[in-house]
Amino acid sequence: MVELRVGLLGLGTIGTGVARILIEQKELISRRLGKRVTLVAAADRDLTRDRGLDFTGVRLCDDANAIVTADDIDLVVELIGGYEPARTFVAAALASGKHVVTANKALIAKHGEELFPLAAEKGLQIGFEAAVGGGIPCMKALREGLAANAIDSVYGILNGTCNFILTKMENEGANYADVLKEAQALGYAEADPTFDVEGIDTAQKLSILAAMAFGSKIRFEEVFTEGISRITAADIQAAHEMGYRIKLLGIAKPHGANGQVDAVEMRVHPTLVSLSSQMAQVSDSYNAVQISGDFVEHTMYFGRGAGERPTASAVVADIMDITSGFPGGITHLAPPMGFVESSRREMPTMPMADALCEYYIRLMVQDQPGVIAAVTSILADHRISLEALIQKERHASHNVPIVMLTHETTEGNMQAAISRITALDAVQEDALILRKESAVV
Ligand code: HSE
């Protein structure tokens, strides 16, 4: 029976899960493929920890270089995470003729565009399904199942840690810092959790999805990114009273005319979605991606976006895809970014100032006559129309929170209005603005 030999870099949370599947599901994998996938070697700096697995027959070492250059390995799985040394090891594995599978969204978002050609030159494959949406095969859906469509929009809850925090803050009135600790203990959070809560992880994933959706190049640094660290339990409650739930969404839309995409809108920020939407029901560490196409209309993919077993499930599916074309070519697979390389184009990222949104505005103001009139008159100057306004009870300090929902306007216009509002003497702290998305189903 044909055999594909795997070398694993990193035996942390995900690496352990991948080893577990390759060992425990060996028989199932062979029955599905008619070929064998064998874990030959694994490298990690810590080989003393008990991972609850029988590694008999697997070469364990602490030297990743020994794996990327080994003669008896056909495919390297990179699960170290981060930019370096992951990038060096992946490049070295490709240079020595090995396929690569990774769960590393940071690597693909930042260095994918230099790694894909290295793989293509050698007829090798890079699989990265686990990098976005953990166990959900959302990129496979986009690249293959939806291949007949021009994609109209992508909306995703792409970070399990943030969704876990927002859910617990809403359901249990839990404290932000405590919930973050819980997410870290469950293995959801990044090594540096600011990547989760400040939206960077979501931006990395969104930039990959957007490029795959629209045939553009991955432009992670250009994604407008705001995290959840300024959201309070009071915001969650105010949004709820107005019929919305706050989710950290990654949003991508194409802009152009006559079917030609001229610019790509990409933004990550806490977003108000209708309480009755499917997206609002996605709780805990679950992720969900809504992809809409011109023929298929709305589709939605849901599942665990983080954690050992779900993420390992996607890694091993990629290994199996590559195995099914092994040896002797990988032509049965769609191109890694869903478009043939020669047709992928540089497309400008749309300036955030041009984005059209509806807004939630939270202000803390002095409780005195004329303040709401002053605020609403600035909004009127900018032709921003209000949908709802709530004034909450006064704080001990004689300040009072005001929450407003607006109709649609451009980000640039809203920012101009907000700077004038913040400059009013009666306004006590920086306004919080959140954006609302009505097109989420
Ligand atoms: N830190 C990520 C999350 C892990 O919380 O979703 C999966 O990429």
Coordinates of C-alpha atoms and ligand atoms in Angstrom, one line a residue:
M1 CA 0.0 0.0 0.0
V2 CA 1.3 3.5 -0.8
E3 CA 2.5 5.3 2.3
L4 CA 3.0 9.0 3.0
R5 CA 5.5 9.6 5.8
V6 CA 4.8 12.6 8.1
G7 CA 7.2 14.6 10.2
L8 CA 5.7 16.8 12.9
L9 CA 7.2 20.1 14.1
G10 CA 5.7 21.0 17.5
L11 CA 4.0 18.7 20.0
G12 CA 2.0 21.3 21.8
T13 CA -1.8 21.4 21.9
I14 CA -2.5 21.0 18.2
G15 CA 0.6 18.8 17.5
T16 CA -0.5 16.4 20.2
G17 CA -3.9 16.2 18.6
V18 CA -2.5 15.6 15.2
A19 CA -0.2 12.8 16.5
R20 CA -3.3 11.4 18.3
I21 CA -5.3 11.2 15.1
L22 CA -2.5 9.8 13.0
I23 CA -1.9 7.1 15.7
E24 CA -5.5 6.3 16.8
Q25 CA -7.3 6.7 13.5
K26 CA -4.7 5.1 11.3
E27 CA -7.0 2.3 10.2
L28 CA -9.9 4.7 9.4
I29 CA -7.5 6.9 7.4
S30 CA -6.2 4.0 5.4
R31 CA -9.8 2.8 4.7
R32 CA -10.8 6.2 3.4
L33 CA -7.7 6.7 1.2
G34 CA -6.6 3.3 0.2
K35 CA -3.1 4.5 1.2
R36 CA -1.3 4.7 4.5
V37 CA -0.3 7.8 6.4
T38 CA 2.5 7.2 8.9
L39 CA 3.8 9.5 11.6
V40 CA 7.5 8.9 11.3
A41 CA 9.0 11.6 13.5
A42 CA 8.1 14.5 15.7
A43 CA 10.2 17.4 17.1
D44 CA 9.6 19.4 20.2
R45 CA 11.7 21.3 22.7
D46 CA 10.0 19.5 25.6
L47 CA 10.0 15.7 25.2
T48 CA 9.5 15.0 28.9
R49 CA 5.8 15.9 29.2
D50 CA 3.4 13.0 29.2
R51 CA 1.0 13.5 26.2
G52 CA -1.0 10.4 26.9
L53 CA 0.1 8.8 23.6
D54 CA 2.0 5.7 22.7
F55 CA 4.8 7.0 20.4
T56 CA 6.3 3.5 19.7
G57 CA 7.9 3.6 16.3
V58 CA 7.9 7.4 16.1
R59 CA 11.3 9.1 16.2
L60 CA 11.1 11.9 18.8
C61 CA 13.7 14.6 18.7
D62 CA 14.3 18.2 19.7
D63 CA 15.7 19.3 16.4
A64 CA 13.3 20.6 13.8
N65 CA 16.1 20.8 11.2
A66 CA 16.5 17.0 11.4
I67 CA 12.9 16.6 10.3
V68 CA 12.8 19.2 7.5
T69 CA 15.8 17.6 5.9
A70 CA 15.1 13.9 6.6
D71 CA 15.1 11.5 3.7
D72 CA 12.3 9.4 5.1
I73 CA 9.7 12.2 5.4
D74 CA 7.4 13.2 2.6
L75 CA 5.3 15.8 4.4
V76 CA 6.1 18.2 7.2
V77 CA 3.4 19.5 9.5
E78 CA 4.4 22.9 11.0
L79 CA 2.7 23.5 14.4
I80 CA 5.2 25.8 16.0
G81 CA 3.1 28.9 15.4
G82 CA 4.3 32.5 14.9
Y83 CA 6.4 33.9 12.2
E84 CA 9.9 32.6 13.0
P85 CA 11.4 30.0 13.1
A86 CA 8.2 28.6 11.5
R87 CA 8.9 30.4 8.2
T88 CA 12.5 29.2 8.0
F89 CA 11.5 25.6 8.6
V90 CA 8.6 25.7 6.1
A91 CA 10.9 27.1 3.4
A92 CA 13.5 24.5 4.2
A93 CA 11.0 21.7 4.1
L94 CA 9.8 22.9 0.6
A95 CA 13.3 23.3 -0.5
S96 CA 14.0 19.7 0.4
G97 CA 10.9 18.5 -1.6
K98 CA 8.4 18.0 1.2
H99 CA 4.8 18.9 1.2
V100 CA 3.8 21.2 4.1
V101 CA 0.6 21.4 6.2
T102 CA 0.3 24.1 8.8
A103 CA -2.2 25.5 11.2
N104 CA -0.3 28.8 11.3
K105 CA -2.5 31.7 10.2
A106 CA 0.2 34.2 11.2
L107 CA 2.7 32.5 8.8
I108 CA 0.2 32.3 5.9
A109 CA -1.1 35.9 6.4
K110 CA 2.4 37.4 6.5
H111 CA 4.5 35.1 4.4
G112 CA 2.0 33.0 2.4
E113 CA 2.7 35.0 -0.8
E114 CA 6.4 34.1 -0.7
L115 CA 5.9 30.5 0.3
F116 CA 3.2 29.6 -2.3
P117 CA 5.6 30.1 -5.2
L118 CA 8.3 28.0 -3.5
A119 CA 5.8 25.1 -3.3
A120 CA 4.5 25.6 -6.8
E121 CA 8.0 25.6 -8.4
K122 CA 8.5 22.1 -6.9
G123 CA 5.1 20.8 -7.6
L124 CA 4.4 20.7 -3.8
Q125 CA 1.3 21.5 -1.8
I126 CA 0.9 23.8 1.2
G127 CA -2.3 22.9 3.2
F128 CA -3.6 25.4 5.7
E129 CA -7.2 24.6 6.3
A130 CA -6.6 24.6 10.1
A131 CA -5.3 28.2 10.0
V132 CA -8.8 29.7 9.6
G133 CA -11.9 28.5 11.5
G134 CA -10.0 25.6 13.3
G135 CA -12.0 22.5 12.5
I136 CA -14.5 24.1 10.1
P137 CA -13.6 23.3 6.5
C138 CA -14.5 26.8 5.4
M139 CA -11.6 27.3 3.0
K140 CA -12.4 24.0 1.3
A141 CA -15.9 25.2 0.9
L142 CA -14.8 28.6 -0.5
R143 CA -12.2 27.1 -2.8
E144 CA -14.1 24.1 -4.0
G145 CA -17.8 24.0 -3.1
L146 CA -18.4 27.6 -4.0
A147 CA -16.0 27.8 -6.9
A148 CA -18.8 28.6 -9.4
N149 CA -19.6 31.9 -7.6
A150 CA -18.4 35.4 -7.6
I151 CA -18.2 36.0 -3.8
D152 CA -20.3 39.0 -2.5
S153 CA -19.2 39.0 1.1
V154 CA -17.5 37.1 3.9
Y155 CA -18.5 37.6 7.6
G156 CA -16.8 35.5 10.3
I157 CA -16.6 35.0 13.9
L158 CA -13.0 33.8 13.6
N159 CA -11.6 33.9 17.1
G160 CA -12.7 31.4 19.7
T161 CA -11.2 33.3 22.6
C162 CA -13.1 36.6 21.9
N163 CA -16.3 34.7 21.3
F164 CA -15.8 32.8 24.5
I165 CA -15.2 36.1 26.4
L166 CA -18.1 37.9 24.9
T167 CA -20.5 35.0 25.6
K168 CA -19.5 34.6 29.2
M169 CA -19.6 38.4 29.8
E170 CA -23.2 38.4 28.5
N171 CA -24.5 35.2 30.1
E172 CA -22.7 35.2 33.4
G173 CA -21.8 38.9 33.8
A174 CA -18.2 37.4 34.1
N175 CA -15.2 39.6 34.5
Y176 CA -13.1 40.0 31.3
A177 CA -9.8 39.1 32.8
D178 CA -11.1 35.9 34.5
V179 CA -12.7 34.7 31.3
L180 CA -9.5 35.3 29.3
K181 CA -7.6 33.1 31.9
E182 CA -10.2 30.4 31.4
A183 CA -9.8 30.5 27.6
Q184 CA -6.0 30.2 28.0
A185 CA -6.4 27.2 30.2
L186 CA -8.7 25.6 27.6
G187 CA -5.9 26.0 25.0
Y188 CA -7.9 28.5 22.8
A189 CA -5.8 31.6 23.3
E190 CA -2.7 32.6 21.4
A191 CA 0.7 32.6 23.2
D192 CA 0.2 36.4 23.4
P193 CA -3.5 36.8 24.1
T194 CA -3.4 40.4 22.8
F195 CA -3.4 38.8 19.4
D196 CA -6.9 37.4 20.3
V197 CA -8.5 40.3 22.1
E198 CA -7.1 43.1 19.9
G199 CA -8.4 41.4 16.8
I200 CA -5.0 40.6 15.2
D201 CA -5.7 36.9 15.0
T202 CA -9.1 37.6 13.3
A203 CA -7.4 40.0 10.9
Q204 CA -4.8 37.4 9.9
K205 CA -7.6 34.9 9.2
L206 CA -9.8 37.4 7.4
S207 CA -6.9 38.5 5.1
I208 CA -6.5 34.8 4.0
L209 CA -10.3 34.4 3.4
A210 CA -10.6 37.7 1.5
A211 CA -7.7 36.8 -0.9
M212 CA -9.2 33.4 -1.5
A213 CA -12.7 34.9 -2.0
F214 CA -11.7 37.6 -4.5
G215 CA -8.5 36.4 -6.2
S216 CA -6.5 39.1 -4.5
K217 CA -3.1 38.9 -2.7
I218 CA -3.0 38.5 1.0
R219 CA -2.8 41.9 2.6
F220 CA -3.0 41.3 6.4
E221 CA -1.3 44.6 7.4
E222 CA -4.0 46.6 5.6
V223 CA -7.0 45.1 7.5
F224 CA -8.7 47.8 9.7
T225 CA -8.5 46.1 13.1
E226 CA -10.2 46.9 16.4
G227 CA -10.5 44.4 19.3
I228 CA -12.9 43.8 22.2
S229 CA -10.9 45.3 25.1
R230 CA -13.1 48.4 25.4
I231 CA -16.4 46.5 25.4
T232 CA -18.1 46.6 28.8
A233 CA -20.9 44.5 30.3
A234 CA -23.0 47.7 30.0
D235 CA -22.4 47.9 26.2
I236 CA -23.4 44.3 25.9
Q237 CA -26.6 45.0 27.8
A238 CA -27.4 48.2 25.9
A239 CA -26.9 46.5 22.6
H240 CA -29.2 43.7 23.8
E241 CA -31.9 46.2 24.8
M242 CA -31.9 47.6 21.3
G243 CA -32.1 44.1 19.7
Y244 CA -28.5 43.3 19.0
R245 CA -25.6 41.1 20.2
I246 CA -21.9 42.2 20.0
K247 CA -19.6 39.8 18.1
L248 CA -16.1 40.3 17.0
L249 CA -16.5 39.9 13.2
G250 CA -14.1 39.8 10.3
I251 CA -15.8 41.4 7.3
A252 CA -14.6 41.3 3.7
K253 CA -16.5 42.7 0.6
P254 CA -15.4 43.3 -3.0
H255 CA -15.9 46.7 -4.6
G256 CA -15.9 47.4 -8.3
A257 CA -18.2 47.4 -11.4
N258 CA -19.2 45.0 -14.1
G259 CA -18.1 41.9 -12.2
Q260 CA -14.5 43.3 -11.9
V261 CA -13.1 43.7 -8.3
D262 CA -11.2 46.9 -8.1
A263 CA -10.8 47.1 -4.3
V264 CA -11.3 44.9 -1.3
E265 CA -12.9 46.1 1.9
M266 CA -11.5 44.3 5.0
R267 CA -12.3 45.2 8.6
V268 CA -12.3 43.5 12.0
H269 CA -14.2 45.1 14.8
P270 CA -16.8 44.4 17.5
T271 CA -20.0 44.4 15.5
L272 CA -23.7 44.6 16.4
V273 CA -25.7 41.7 14.8
S274 CA -29.4 41.2 15.1
L275 CA -30.4 39.0 18.0
S276 CA -32.4 36.9 15.6
S277 CA -29.5 36.2 13.2
Q278 CA -27.8 32.9 13.0
M279 CA -24.5 34.7 13.7
A280 CA -25.9 35.9 17.1
Q281 CA -26.5 32.3 18.1
V282 CA -22.8 31.3 17.8
S283 CA -21.6 31.2 21.3
D284 CA -18.6 30.1 23.4
S285 CA -15.5 29.2 21.5
Y286 CA -17.5 28.3 18.4
N287 CA -16.6 30.0 15.1
A288 CA -18.9 30.7 12.1
V289 CA -18.3 32.0 8.6
Q290 CA -21.0 33.3 6.4
I291 CA -20.0 33.3 2.7
S292 CA -22.4 34.7 0.2
G293 CA -22.1 34.1 -3.5
D294 CA -23.9 35.5 -6.6
F295 CA -25.5 32.1 -7.4
V296 CA -25.6 30.2 -4.1
E297 CA -26.8 33.2 -2.0
H298 CA -26.0 32.9 1.7
T299 CA -24.1 29.9 3.1
M300 CA -22.8 29.4 6.7
Y301 CA -20.2 27.2 8.2
F302 CA -20.1 26.6 12.0
G303 CA -17.9 24.6 14.4
R304 CA -15.1 24.7 16.8
G305 CA -12.6 27.3 15.8
A306 CA -9.8 26.3 18.3
G307 CA -8.6 23.6 20.6
E308 CA -6.6 20.4 20.2
R309 CA -9.1 18.0 18.5
P310 CA -11.0 20.3 16.1
T311 CA -7.8 22.0 14.8
A312 CA -6.0 18.6 14.5
S313 CA -9.0 17.4 12.5
A314 CA -8.5 20.0 9.8
V315 CA -4.7 19.4 9.8
V316 CA -5.1 15.7 9.1
A317 CA -7.8 16.4 6.4
D318 CA -5.1 18.4 4.6
I319 CA -2.6 15.6 5.0
M320 CA -5.1 13.2 3.6
D321 CA -5.9 15.5 0.6
I322 CA -2.2 15.5 -0.3
T323 CA -1.9 11.8 0.3
S324 CA -4.7 11.1 -2.1
G325 CA -2.6 12.6 -4.9
F326 CA 0.6 11.1 -3.7
P327 CA 3.0 10.1 -5.2
G328 CA 3.2 11.7 -8.6
G329 CA 1.5 15.0 -8.5
I330 CA -1.2 17.0 -6.8
T331 CA -3.2 18.1 -9.8
H332 CA -6.5 16.9 -8.3
L333 CA -6.4 19.7 -5.7
A334 CA -7.7 23.2 -6.3
P335 CA -4.9 25.8 -6.2
P336 CA -4.2 26.7 -2.5
M337 CA -5.7 30.2 -2.8
G338 CA -8.6 29.1 -5.0
F339 CA -7.4 30.8 -8.2
V340 CA -4.6 29.8 -10.5
E341 CA -1.6 31.9 -9.5
S342 CA -1.4 33.8 -12.8
S343 CA -4.9 35.1 -12.3
R344 CA -4.5 36.3 -8.7
R345 CA -4.1 40.1 -8.7
E346 CA -2.9 43.0 -6.6
M347 CA -6.0 44.8 -5.5
P348 CA -6.0 47.9 -3.4
T349 CA -7.6 47.7 0.1
M350 CA -10.5 50.1 0.3
P351 CA -9.7 53.0 2.7
M352 CA -11.6 52.5 5.9
A353 CA -12.9 56.1 5.6
D354 CA -15.0 55.0 2.6
A355 CA -16.7 52.1 4.5
L356 CA -20.4 52.4 4.9
C357 CA -21.7 51.4 8.3
E358 CA -24.4 51.9 10.9
Y359 CA -23.0 52.9 14.3
Y360 CA -23.5 52.3 18.0
I361 CA -22.1 55.3 19.9
R362 CA -21.5 55.3 23.7
L363 CA -20.7 58.6 25.3
M364 CA -20.2 59.5 28.9
V365 CA -21.4 63.1 29.4
Q366 CA -22.1 65.5 32.2
D367 CA -25.8 65.4 33.3
Q368 CA -26.8 69.0 32.4
P369 CA -29.2 70.7 30.1
G370 CA -28.5 71.0 26.4
V371 CA -25.9 68.2 26.1
I372 CA -28.0 65.8 24.0
A373 CA -29.0 68.8 21.8
A374 CA -25.4 69.7 21.3
V375 CA -24.5 66.1 20.4
T376 CA -27.4 65.6 18.0
S377 CA -26.8 68.9 16.4
I378 CA -23.3 67.8 15.4
L379 CA -24.7 64.6 14.1
A380 CA -27.3 66.6 12.1
D381 CA -24.4 68.8 10.6
H382 CA -22.9 65.6 9.3
R383 CA -26.2 64.4 8.0
I384 CA -26.1 61.4 10.4
S385 CA -29.6 60.2 11.3
L386 CA -30.4 58.5 14.6
E387 CA -32.2 55.2 14.8
A388 CA -32.3 54.9 18.7
L389 CA -31.1 56.8 21.7
I390 CA -30.9 55.5 25.3
Q391 CA -29.9 57.6 28.3
K392 CA -29.0 55.5 31.3
E393 CA -29.3 56.4 35.0
R394 CA -26.7 58.8 36.3
H395 CA -23.4 57.6 37.7
A396 CA -22.3 58.7 41.2
S397 CA -20.0 61.2 39.5
H398 CA -22.9 63.1 37.9
N399 CA -21.9 61.7 34.6
V400 CA -24.4 59.8 32.5
P401 CA -23.9 57.3 29.7
I402 CA -25.7 57.9 26.4
V403 CA -26.0 55.2 23.8
M404 CA -27.1 56.0 20.3
L405 CA -27.7 53.9 17.2
T406 CA -27.3 55.7 13.8
H407 CA -28.4 55.0 10.3
E408 CA -25.8 54.4 7.6
T409 CA -23.0 56.8 7.0
T410 CA -19.3 56.6 5.9
E411 CA -16.6 55.9 8.5
G412 CA -14.9 59.1 7.5
N413 CA -18.0 61.2 8.2
M414 CA -18.6 59.4 11.5
Q415 CA -15.0 60.0 12.6
A416 CA -15.3 63.7 11.8
A417 CA -18.5 64.0 13.8
I418 CA -17.0 62.0 16.7
S419 CA -14.0 64.3 17.0
R420 CA -16.3 67.3 17.3
I421 CA -18.5 65.5 19.8
T422 CA -15.5 64.4 21.9
A423 CA -14.3 68.0 22.0
L424 CA -17.5 69.2 23.7
D425 CA -16.8 70.3 27.3
A426 CA -19.6 68.1 28.6
V427 CA -18.2 64.9 27.0
Q428 CA -16.1 63.1 29.7
E429 CA -14.1 60.4 27.9
D430 CA -13.4 59.1 24.5
A431 CA -16.5 57.9 22.7
L432 CA -16.8 54.2 22.0
I433 CA -18.1 53.5 18.5
L434 CA -19.1 50.1 17.4
R435 CA -20.4 49.2 14.0
K436 CA -23.6 47.3 13.1
E437 CA -24.0 44.9 10.2
S438 CA -27.5 44.3 8.9
A439 CA -26.5 41.8 6.1
V440 CA -25.5 39.1 8.6
V441 CA -28.0 36.3 8.4
Ligands
HSE1 N1 -6.4 31.9 19.4 C1 -7.3 31.4 18.4 C2 -8.7 31.5 18.8 C3 -6.9 29.9 18.1 O1 -9.0 31.8 20.0 O2 -9.6 31.3 18.0 C4 -7.3 29.4 16.8 O3 -6.7 30.1 15.8

